[in-house]
Amino acid sequence: MIKNIMIVGVGGQGSLLASKILGKAAMDAGYDVKVSEVHGMSQRGGSVVTYVRYGDEAVYSPVIGAGEADVILSFELLESARWLPCLKIGGTVVTSLQEINPMPVIVGAAEYPGELVEKMQALAVDIRAYDVQSIARESGNERASNVALMGLAADVLGFEEDVLRAAVASCVPAKALEVNMKAYDAARAMIG
Amino acid sequence: MKELMLGNAAVARGLYEAGVRFVSSYPGTPSTEITEEVAKYEEIYAEWAPNEKVALEAAMGAAIGGGRAFCGMKHVGLNVAADPLFVAGYTGVSAGLVIGVADDPGMHSSQNEQDSRHYAIGAKLPMVEPANGAECVAYVKAAYELSERFDTPFILRMTTRASHSRSVVELGDRVEKEICEYVKDPGKHVMMPANAKKRHVVVEEHLAALREFAETTDLNTIEDNGTQVGIISAGNAYNYAREAFGKNASYLKLGLVNPLPEKKICEFAAKYETVYVIEELDPVIEDFCKAHGLNVIGKDVLPLCGEYSDELLKKLLLGEEADNTMLGDDIPGRPPVLCPGCPHRGVFYTLNKLKLRVSGDIGCYTLGAVAPLNAIDSVYCMGASISSLHGTLQARGEGDKYVAVIGDSTFMHSGMTGLVNAVYNNSPLTTLILDNSITGMTGHQENPLTGNTLKGQPAKNLSLEAICIALGVDAAHVRAVDPGDLSALEAVIREEVAADCPSVVICRRPCALLKSVKKNPPVKIDPDKCKGCRACMKIGCPCISFADKKAKIDASMCVGCGLCPQMCKFDAIEG
C-alpha cells in the first residue's frame, strides 16, 4: 500500500519543512519514500505544492495526480480548494483557515471565493479546518503553524505517534524547537 | 547509514564518494543544490564561477590538470558553456570530468524547455541519467570511472523531479584519488587544426567503444515481466512509466542515454507486441528506434511539451482516470510575485510611472513583468537586457524611451560584454543594475560582488561602479541610488535616460529575505486618513488589499520596507 500526501500552500509558508518532517517519519518507520519539492520562481508567493509518497512497496513516481491523494494538508484555504481535484474519493483535507489574497484578488480582477469549507463539505469532502495560526501563536510563534498542522493531521498521516513527533523534533531548527514542539503537542491534543 | 536525500544532494554525495577534488558551477534552478551541498564537504574545493562557460573551462583545467572535477548548471547554462563543451571530448581528461546539467520539463523556473540530450549527441559526449537518489550516487561514481577509462568527459543529465525529489540513499565512504602525473601532450591539449583533425578521429573511436560498452553495461537494465507491452524509458520518466504500468509491462530502463545500445534496444523491442518509448521533452530515444526500423509508439500519443506524470500516462496510454471532486467556483490563480519588502518593487513602479519601455533579464526581477506592475517589455536570456537593447536603439533610436534592467549576478554573468558593446558602438542606453547584494532567485548564492566565496571565505568585493567606469561608461553617468527612496530614484532615472551617452544606474538595496536585513514593524493604516484612492495599490505589494473602500495591511507578511507610505498623499500609512 502506498500513501499519498500533498502539502499545499503559498510560497514562504514553510511547506519544505513540513515535507521534510513527513519524509523523515516515513523513512524512520521503515517505508520506501519519495518527496517532491518546489524551488525557484514559483516559491515567490506563488501556489506551492509538495508531494510525499510512502509505502511498504517500492515508490517510483515522486508526484501525485488527480484523484490520487489520501490526504491534503493545506496552509491556506484557497489552496485547499485549488488542489481539491487531487483528493481521492474518501480522502481527507486538513486545512488552515488562513486566507492570503492572491494578486488577481488584490488588484480586483477576481474575488476570493466565500464559504469554501461549507462548499467542500457539501460535496461530501472530509474537510477539517482549524485556526492554525492561533494555535501556533498561543504556543509562542505564528511561524510554527506548519508544525501545528502536522499535529492536527497526526491521526490521518498513518504514522505511529512517537515516530511523527520524533521526526518533528529532528527536523526543526534547534533554536525554534521548544516553540514548535509546544505547537505540535497543543495541536495534537485538540484532535484527541 | 541511510539518509533521505534530495536528488541534488545525492549527486553531491556521489562526487564526495568518487574522490572529486574540484567543483566550479553557476547557480540555476533546478541544479543549484548540487554545488551548495558539495561545498559542505571539507575535502572538496568548490566555487561559484561568474558564468557556466568559465565554470566548465575551470573544471576542464582541473581534470586535465589531474584532479577529478565537476561542473554543474541548469539546461540553459549549457548553452553558455557550449563553446568549451564541444572541444571537451577532443581534449579528453587526465582525471575524470563530469558535467552536471539539469533540465526543467514543465518550466517550473526557466525561460525554455530545451532537452540537453541533444548536446550529448552534438558534442559527442556520453551521458548518464539517474532516476532516483541512489542512482544519483551510483551513476556519478560510475561516470568518473568511465570518464577515465574512455578518456572523455561525461554528462550527467538531471531533470527537475530527479533534482528536487528526496529518496532514500545509502551512504558510502570517500575513495581518495591521487593527482595524476603531469604530462605535456600538445597533440591532445592544444586544439589547433592540425591536432584537432587527429583528435576528432579519436573522439569517434571513443564513441564506437562506448556504443559497444552500452550493449553490456548494467547502467541499462531490463525487467521482463512476461507481458505483451514493452516500455523503453530513462530517468524520471521511467518512474512514471513503472508507476502507471506496474507489472503489466516489461521495461528497458536506459541509464546510459548517449550513446544508445542499438542491439539491446532492437532485441528488447522484438519481444513485445506493443512497445512504448516514454521520455519527457524531445523524441530522442524514439527517433533512434525509428531510425533502426522499430515500430514504437511515443510522441504520436504523448506530448512533446510539459512535464509527464503517472496520471498522464494512465490517461493517454491506459485510458484510466481516477474519480475526484471539484468545486464549481472559479479559483483565482496565484502567480508568483515580488516578495514583501523586495527592493525591486520601487524600481518597476518608477519605470511604469515614467512610461519607459524595459528590456528585462533573468532573475527575481523578471517578476516585474506580471500584474499589476506589468513593467517589462522583453526577457530573452541571461545578459540579453543590455545587448538586445543596444540593437533596438540602433534600429529605431528613441534612446530616451528605453532602459535595460539587469541583476547584479546576471550583470557579472554576461551583462558586462553587452555594456562594452554599447560603449564601444556608442549607444545612448541606460542600464539599471538592480544590486540586491546576492544571487536572489536561486536562493541566495554568493557572487563576485558579495565579498564572500561559496565556502564562506572572505573574497575580494568587486565594485560595480569601478567595473562600469573601467568598461568605458563616463564616471559622471555611473550613479548609485537607494531604490527605497522613490523620489531620488525617479530623479536619477530621469536624468540618465535623458543623457545622450551610455549610462548606468545602480539601484542598491539588499534582498529583503537576507537574514542580515533588519525587518521593521508592519506599517499601519489610519482609516480616518485613508481616502480609498488606491495609490498604494500601484506598487503591487501582496501585503496591501482593500476592504470597505479602505486600504488594509496584512501585518503577518509586512516587513515595514517603507515603500507604501511614500505612495500616500494623505499620510494614512504609518511606518
PDB file of N, CA and C in Angstrom, chain B residues 15 20-27 31-32 34-36 38-39 44-63 68-74 81 97-100 144 454:
ATOM      1  N   LEU B  15      29.756  12.761  -5.750  1.00  0.00           N
ATOM      2  CA  LEU B  15      31.010  13.479  -6.038  1.00  0.00           C
ATOM      3  C   LEU B  15      31.997  13.280  -4.884  1.00  0.00           C
ATOM      4  N   VAL B  20      36.170  13.363  -5.851  1.00  0.00           N
ATOM      5  CA  VAL B  20      36.281  14.604  -6.631  1.00  0.00           C
ATOM      6  C   VAL B  20      36.995  15.674  -5.794  1.00  0.00           C
ATOM      7  N   ARG B  21      37.872  16.433  -6.453  1.00  0.00           N
ATOM      8  CA  ARG B  21      38.644  17.470  -5.771  1.00  0.00           C
ATOM      9  C   ARG B  21      38.159  18.875  -6.086  1.00  0.00           C
ATOM     10  N   PHE B  22      37.615  19.064  -7.293  1.00  0.00           N
ATOM     11  CA  PHE B  22      37.361  20.425  -7.768  1.00  0.00           C
ATOM     12  C   PHE B  22      35.948  20.540  -8.335  1.00  0.00           C
ATOM     13  N   VAL B  23      35.206  21.561  -7.881  1.00  0.00           N
ATOM     14  CA  VAL B  23      33.861  21.818  -8.408  1.00  0.00           C
ATOM     15  C   VAL B  23      33.736  23.303  -8.714  1.00  0.00           C
ATOM     16  N   SER B  24      33.301  23.639  -9.917  1.00  0.00           N
ATOM     17  CA  SER B  24      33.022  25.025 -10.273  1.00  0.00           C
ATOM     18  C   SER B  24      31.695  25.065 -11.016  1.00  0.00           C
ATOM     19  N   SER B  25      30.788  25.936 -10.586  1.00  0.00           N
ATOM     20  CA  SER B  25      29.428  25.952 -11.133  1.00  0.00           C
ATOM     21  C   SER B  25      28.892  27.367 -11.152  1.00  0.00           C
ATOM     22  N   TYR B  26      27.790  27.562 -11.877  1.00  0.00           N
ATOM     23  CA  TYR B  26      26.984  28.770 -11.732  1.00  0.00           C
ATOM     24  C   TYR B  26      25.588  28.310 -11.312  1.00  0.00           C
ATOM     25  N   PRO B  27      24.956  29.006 -10.324  1.00  0.00           N
ATOM     26  CA  PRO B  27      23.650  28.547  -9.851  1.00  0.00           C
ATOM     27  C   PRO B  27      22.564  28.658 -10.908  1.00  0.00           C
ATOM     28  N   SER B  31      19.430  23.068 -10.623  1.00  0.00           N
ATOM     29  CA  SER B  31      20.723  22.410 -10.404  1.00  0.00           C
ATOM     30  C   SER B  31      21.457  22.896  -9.153  1.00  0.00           C
ATOM     31  N   THR B  32      21.036  24.028  -8.595  1.00  0.00           N
ATOM     32  CA  THR B  32      21.847  24.779  -7.632  1.00  0.00           C
ATOM     33  C   THR B  32      22.350  23.974  -6.433  1.00  0.00           C
ATOM     34  N   ILE B  34      23.266  21.013  -5.970  1.00  0.00           N
ATOM     35  CA  ILE B  34      24.400  20.091  -6.128  1.00  0.00           C
ATOM     36  C   ILE B  34      25.649  20.773  -5.572  1.00  0.00           C
ATOM     37  N   THR B  35      25.865  21.985  -6.023  1.00  0.00           N
ATOM     38  CA  THR B  35      27.100  22.696  -5.655  1.00  0.00           C
ATOM     39  C   THR B  35      27.033  23.221  -4.218  1.00  0.00           C
ATOM     40  N   GLU B  36      25.834  23.653  -3.788  1.00  0.00           N
ATOM     41  CA  GLU B  36      25.699  24.080  -2.384  1.00  0.00           C
ATOM     42  C   GLU B  36      25.999  22.926  -1.430  1.00  0.00           C
ATOM     43  N   VAL B  38      27.791  20.156  -2.137  1.00  0.00           N
ATOM     44  CA  VAL B  38      29.169  19.670  -2.269  1.00  0.00           C
ATOM     45  C   VAL B  38      30.122  20.578  -1.490  1.00  0.00           C
ATOM     46  N   ALA B  39      29.752  21.856  -1.367  1.00  0.00           N
ATOM     47  CA  ALA B  39      30.615  22.813  -0.654  1.00  0.00           C
ATOM     48  C   ALA B  39      30.728  22.469   0.830  1.00  0.00           C
ATOM     49  N   ILE B  44      36.547  18.772  -0.560  1.00  0.00           N
ATOM     50  CA  ILE B  44      36.342  19.207  -1.946  1.00  0.00           C
ATOM     51  C   ILE B  44      36.440  20.732  -2.047  1.00  0.00           C
ATOM     52  N   TYR B  45      37.267  21.203  -2.996  1.00  0.00           N
ATOM     53  CA  TYR B  45      37.281  22.629  -3.322  1.00  0.00           C
ATOM     54  C   TYR B  45      36.045  22.903  -4.182  1.00  0.00           C
ATOM     55  N   ALA B  46      35.230  23.880  -3.794  1.00  0.00           N
ATOM     56  CA  ALA B  46      34.032  24.197  -4.581  1.00  0.00           C
ATOM     57  C   ALA B  46      33.870  25.704  -4.675  1.00  0.00           C
ATOM     58  N   GLU B  47      33.422  26.183  -5.828  1.00  0.00           N
ATOM     59  CA  GLU B  47      33.304  27.632  -6.041  1.00  0.00           C
ATOM     60  C   GLU B  47      32.113  27.953  -6.942  1.00  0.00           C
ATOM     61  N   TRP B  48      31.636  29.185  -6.819  1.00  0.00           N
ATOM     62  CA  TRP B  48      30.741  29.751  -7.823  1.00  0.00           C
ATOM     63  C   TRP B  48      31.603  30.508  -8.817  1.00  0.00           C
ATOM     64  N   ALA B  49      31.431  30.214 -10.086  1.00  0.00           N
ATOM     65  CA  ALA B  49      32.091  30.975 -11.143  1.00  0.00           C
ATOM     66  C   ALA B  49      31.116  32.046 -11.617  1.00  0.00           C
ATOM     67  N   PRO B  50      31.597  33.078 -12.316  1.00  0.00           N
ATOM     68  CA  PRO B  50      30.653  34.113 -12.775  1.00  0.00           C
ATOM     69  C   PRO B  50      29.689  33.620 -13.850  1.00  0.00           C
ATOM     70  N   ASN B  51      30.066  32.613 -14.627  1.00  0.00           N
ATOM     71  CA  ASN B  51      29.097  32.011 -15.537  1.00  0.00           C
ATOM     72  C   ASN B  51      29.499  30.573 -15.863  1.00  0.00           C
ATOM     73  N   GLU B  52      28.662  29.885 -16.642  1.00  0.00           N
ATOM     74  CA  GLU B  52      28.849  28.456 -16.878  1.00  0.00           C
ATOM     75  C   GLU B  52      30.039  28.165 -17.784  1.00  0.00           C
ATOM     76  N   LYS B  53      30.326  29.078 -18.713  1.00  0.00           N
ATOM     77  CA  LYS B  53      31.482  28.882 -19.599  1.00  0.00           C
ATOM     78  C   LYS B  53      32.770  28.903 -18.772  1.00  0.00           C
ATOM     79  N   VAL B  54      32.871  29.880 -17.892  1.00  0.00           N
ATOM     80  CA  VAL B  54      34.051  29.970 -17.019  1.00  0.00           C
ATOM     81  C   VAL B  54      34.125  28.725 -16.130  1.00  0.00           C
ATOM     82  N   ALA B  55      32.985  28.328 -15.591  1.00  0.00           N
ATOM     83  CA  ALA B  55      32.956  27.165 -14.692  1.00  0.00           C
ATOM     84  C   ALA B  55      33.443  25.906 -15.409  1.00  0.00           C
ATOM     85  N   LEU B  56      32.937  25.683 -16.631  1.00  0.00           N
ATOM     86  CA  LEU B  56      33.323  24.460 -17.343  1.00  0.00           C
ATOM     87  C   LEU B  56      34.803  24.499 -17.735  1.00  0.00           C
ATOM     88  N   GLU B  57      35.271  25.652 -18.154  1.00  0.00           N
ATOM     89  CA  GLU B  57      36.692  25.755 -18.505  1.00  0.00           C
ATOM     90  C   GLU B  57      37.570  25.493 -17.278  1.00  0.00           C
ATOM     91  N   ALA B  58      37.113  25.996 -16.121  1.00  0.00           N
ATOM     92  CA  ALA B  58      37.862  25.743 -14.883  1.00  0.00           C
ATOM     93  C   ALA B  58      37.882  24.249 -14.566  1.00  0.00           C
ATOM     94  N   ALA B  59      36.717  23.608 -14.734  1.00  0.00           N
ATOM     95  CA  ALA B  59      36.637  22.171 -14.439  1.00  0.00           C
ATOM     96  C   ALA B  59      37.472  21.357 -15.430  1.00  0.00           C
ATOM     97  N   MET B  60      37.487  21.769 -16.700  1.00  0.00           N
ATOM     98  CA  MET B  60      38.343  21.084 -17.687  1.00  0.00           C
ATOM     99  C   MET B  60      39.811  21.217 -17.284  1.00  0.00           C
ATOM    100  N   GLY B  61      40.178  22.426 -16.870  1.00  0.00           N
ATOM    101  CA  GLY B  61      41.561  22.656 -16.445  1.00  0.00           C
ATOM    102  C   GLY B  61      41.933  21.785 -15.256  1.00  0.00           C
ATOM    103  N   ALA B  62      40.986  21.637 -14.327  1.00  0.00           N
ATOM    104  CA  ALA B  62      41.254  20.809 -13.147  1.00  0.00           C
ATOM    105  C   ALA B  62      41.412  19.339 -13.547  1.00  0.00           C
ATOM    106  N   ALA B  63      40.540  18.867 -14.448  1.00  0.00           N
ATOM    107  CA  ALA B  63      40.566  17.449 -14.839  1.00  0.00           C
ATOM    108  C   ALA B  63      41.817  17.138 -15.664  1.00  0.00           C
ATOM    109  N   ARG B  68      40.048  14.870 -10.197  1.00  0.00           N
ATOM    110  CA  ARG B  68      38.656  14.649 -10.626  1.00  0.00           C
ATOM    111  C   ARG B  68      37.859  15.942 -10.413  1.00  0.00           C
ATOM    112  N   ALA B  69      37.085  16.297 -11.431  1.00  0.00           N
ATOM    113  CA  ALA B  69      36.429  17.609 -11.406  1.00  0.00           C
ATOM    114  C   ALA B  69      34.973  17.501 -11.838  1.00  0.00           C
ATOM    115  N   PHE B  70      34.181  18.509 -11.411  1.00  0.00           N
ATOM    116  CA  PHE B  70      32.755  18.560 -11.731  1.00  0.00           C
ATOM    117  C   PHE B  70      32.354  20.003 -11.995  1.00  0.00           C
ATOM    118  N   CYS B  71      31.360  20.145 -12.862  1.00  0.00           N
ATOM    119  CA  CYS B  71      30.813  21.453 -13.180  1.00  0.00           C
ATOM    120  C   CYS B  71      29.306  21.298 -13.288  1.00  0.00           C
ATOM    121  N   GLY B  72      28.524  22.126 -12.567  1.00  0.00           N
ATOM    122  CA  GLY B  72      27.069  21.963 -12.562  1.00  0.00           C
ATOM    123  C   GLY B  72      26.357  23.204 -13.074  1.00  0.00           C
ATOM    124  N   MET B  73      25.212  22.985 -13.709  1.00  0.00           N
ATOM    125  CA  MET B  73      24.461  24.110 -14.279  1.00  0.00           C
ATOM    126  C   MET B  73      23.045  23.656 -14.625  1.00  0.00           C
ATOM    127  N   LYS B  74      22.159  24.629 -14.920  1.00  0.00           N
ATOM    128  CA  LYS B  74      20.855  24.287 -15.454  1.00  0.00           C
ATOM    129  C   LYS B  74      20.958  24.160 -16.966  1.00  0.00           C
ATOM    130  N   ALA B  81      27.882  27.411 -21.832  1.00  0.00           N
ATOM    131  CA  ALA B  81      29.108  26.605 -21.738  1.00  0.00           C
ATOM    132  C   ALA B  81      29.359  25.784 -22.999  1.00  0.00           C
ATOM    133  N   LEU B  97      36.125  13.829 -15.539  1.00  0.00           N
ATOM    134  CA  LEU B  97      35.360  15.077 -15.565  1.00  0.00           C
ATOM    135  C   LEU B  97      33.892  14.746 -15.819  1.00  0.00           C
ATOM    136  N   VAL B  98      33.026  15.239 -14.953  1.00  0.00           N
ATOM    137  CA  VAL B  98      31.577  15.076 -15.144  1.00  0.00           C
ATOM    138  C   VAL B  98      30.941  16.460 -15.176  1.00  0.00           C
ATOM    139  N   ILE B  99      30.070  16.659 -16.170  1.00  0.00           N
ATOM    140  CA  ILE B  99      29.349  17.924 -16.334  1.00  0.00           C
ATOM    141  C   ILE B  99      27.889  17.649 -15.989  1.00  0.00           C
ATOM    142  N   GLY B 100      27.397  18.240 -14.909  1.00  0.00           N
ATOM    143  CA  GLY B 100      26.017  18.011 -14.490  1.00  0.00           C
ATOM    144  C   GLY B 100      25.104  19.067 -15.086  1.00  0.00           C
ATOM    145  N   TYR B 144      32.680   8.707 -13.311  1.00  0.00           N
ATOM    146  CA  TYR B 144      34.106   9.046 -13.156  1.00  0.00           C
ATOM    147  C   TYR B 144      34.999   7.896 -13.601  1.00  0.00           C
ATOM    148  N   LEU B 454      31.749  30.741  -2.003  1.00  0.00           N
ATOM    149  CA  LEU B 454      30.798  29.662  -1.717  1.00  0.00           C
ATOM    150  C   LEU B 454      31.152  28.953  -0.421  1.00  0.00           C
TER     151      LEU B 454
END
